[in-house]
Coordinates of C-alpha atoms in Angstrom, one line a residue:
M1 CA 113.1 182.4 -7.6
T2 CA 110.7 179.8 -6.3
G3 CA 108.6 181.9 -3.9
L4 CA 110.1 180.8 -0.6
I5 CA 109.0 182.6 2.5
E6 CA 111.4 182.8 5.4
M7 CA 109.9 183.3 8.8
K8 CA 111.6 183.7 12.1
V9 CA 109.7 182.8 15.3
T10 CA 111.0 184.2 18.6
G11 CA 109.9 183.8 22.2
I12 CA 109.3 180.0 22.1
D13 CA 111.8 179.4 24.9
E14 CA 110.1 182.0 27.1
M15 CA 106.7 180.6 26.3
I16 CA 107.8 177.1 27.3
A17 CA 109.3 178.5 30.5
D18 CA 106.0 180.3 31.3
M19 CA 104.0 177.1 30.7
K20 CA 106.3 175.2 33.0
R21 CA 106.0 177.9 35.7
L22 CA 102.2 177.9 35.3
R23 CA 102.1 174.1 35.6
M24 CA 104.2 174.2 38.8
E25 CA 102.0 177.0 40.2
L26 CA 98.8 175.2 39.5
Q27 CA 100.2 172.0 41.0
K28 CA 101.0 173.9 44.2
E29 CA 97.5 175.4 44.3
L30 CA 95.9 172.0 43.7
R31 CA 97.9 170.5 46.5
K32 CA 96.8 173.4 48.8
A33 CA 93.2 173.0 47.7
I34 CA 93.2 169.3 48.4
R35 CA 94.8 169.9 51.8
E36 CA 92.2 172.5 52.8
A37 CA 89.2 170.3 51.5
A38 CA 90.6 167.3 53.4
K39 CA 91.0 169.3 56.6
K40 CA 87.3 170.1 56.5
I41 CA 86.5 166.4 56.2
A42 CA 88.9 165.6 59.1
A43 CA 87.2 168.2 61.2
I44 CA 83.8 166.5 60.5
A45 CA 85.3 163.1 61.4
R46 CA 86.6 164.6 64.6
E47 CA 83.1 165.8 65.4
K48 CA 81.6 162.4 64.6
F49 CA 84.2 160.7 66.8
I50 CA 83.4 163.0 69.8
A51 CA 79.7 162.4 69.3
N52 CA 80.2 158.6 69.2
Y53 CA 82.4 158.5 72.3
E54 CA 81.2 160.6 75.2
Q55 CA 84.1 159.6 77.4
H56 CA 87.4 160.2 75.7
S57 CA 90.8 161.8 76.7
G58 CA 91.0 164.0 73.7
E59 CA 94.0 162.1 72.3
G60 CA 91.8 160.3 69.8
A61 CA 90.2 163.4 68.4
K62 CA 93.6 165.1 68.2
S63 CA 95.0 162.2 66.3
I64 CA 92.7 162.7 63.3
G65 CA 94.6 164.6 60.7
V66 CA 95.5 165.1 57.1
K67 CA 98.6 164.1 55.1
V68 CA 99.0 165.3 51.5
G69 CA 101.5 163.8 49.1
V70 CA 102.3 162.9 45.5
N71 CA 102.5 159.3 44.4
E72 CA 105.0 157.8 41.9
D73 CA 102.7 158.7 39.0
G74 CA 102.7 162.4 40.0
D75 CA 99.1 162.3 41.3
I76 CA 98.4 164.4 44.4
Y77 CA 96.5 162.6 47.1
A78 CA 95.2 163.3 50.7
L79 CA 95.0 160.8 53.5
I80 CA 92.8 161.4 56.4
T81 CA 94.4 159.5 59.3
A82 CA 93.4 158.6 62.8
G83 CA 95.5 156.9 65.5
G84 CA 99.1 156.5 66.4
G85 CA 101.0 157.2 69.6
K86 CA 98.7 157.4 72.6
A87 CA 95.7 157.0 70.3
F88 CA 96.7 153.7 68.8
Y89 CA 93.2 152.4 69.5
M90 CA 91.4 154.6 66.9
P91 CA 91.1 152.0 64.2
F92 CA 89.6 149.6 66.7
L93 CA 86.9 152.1 67.7
C94 CA 86.2 152.9 64.1
L95 CA 86.2 149.4 62.6
G96 CA 85.3 147.4 65.7
T97 CA 86.7 144.2 67.2
K98 CA 85.3 141.0 68.6
K99 CA 84.7 142.9 71.9
I100 CA 84.1 146.4 70.7
K101 CA 81.2 147.4 68.5
A102 CA 82.3 149.6 65.5
K103 CA 81.3 153.2 65.6
P104 CA 82.5 154.6 62.3
Y105 CA 83.6 158.2 62.0
L106 CA 86.0 158.4 59.1
R107 CA 84.1 156.6 56.3
P108 CA 80.8 158.5 57.1
A109 CA 82.7 161.8 57.1
I110 CA 84.2 161.1 53.8
D111 CA 81.1 159.6 52.1
E112 CA 78.8 162.4 53.3
N113 CA 81.2 165.1 52.1
R114 CA 82.6 163.7 48.8
E115 CA 80.7 166.2 46.6
R116 CA 81.7 169.1 48.9
F117 CA 85.4 168.0 48.6
I118 CA 85.2 167.9 44.8
H119 CA 83.4 171.3 44.7
D120 CA 85.9 173.0 47.0
V121 CA 88.9 171.7 45.0
E122 CA 87.4 172.6 41.7
K123 CA 86.5 176.1 43.0
A124 CA 90.0 176.7 44.4
L125 CA 91.6 175.5 41.2
K126 CA 89.4 177.7 39.0
T127 CA 90.3 180.7 41.1
A128 CA 94.0 179.8 40.8
I129 CA 93.7 179.5 37.0
D130 CA 91.8 182.8 36.7
K131 CA 94.4 184.5 38.8
E132 CA 97.3 183.1 36.7
L133 CA 95.5 184.1 33.5
R134 CA 95.2 187.7 34.8
G135 CA 98.9 187.8 35.4
G136 CA 99.2 186.3 38.8

């Protein structure tokens, strides 16, 4: 006899399934965290818009919103949008034209809250990971 040791490993399929489930759950939580953090920035942009324009119908402020998606590489992203429909003029007010002086509200809201956004997403993701590690 040459001293061979035979070993049987079980549970690999279950472990792989658990890892896939964990990945999907964390992606779902990351998407949710990004959406919530982006909503906070959109709310600040809305406040800045209202402060910049004393006379407004409310359509512009209502048009500021968040869209969350996944790109072709699988990266989750958030878009903070303004305009569309009756509020088609929002980019003109934000960026200005030859006849309208720019009064930015989106870029300042994003720039002033970048660290808060990152902190909020990190905190939510850490909470989700801790929850999953404790057995969900």
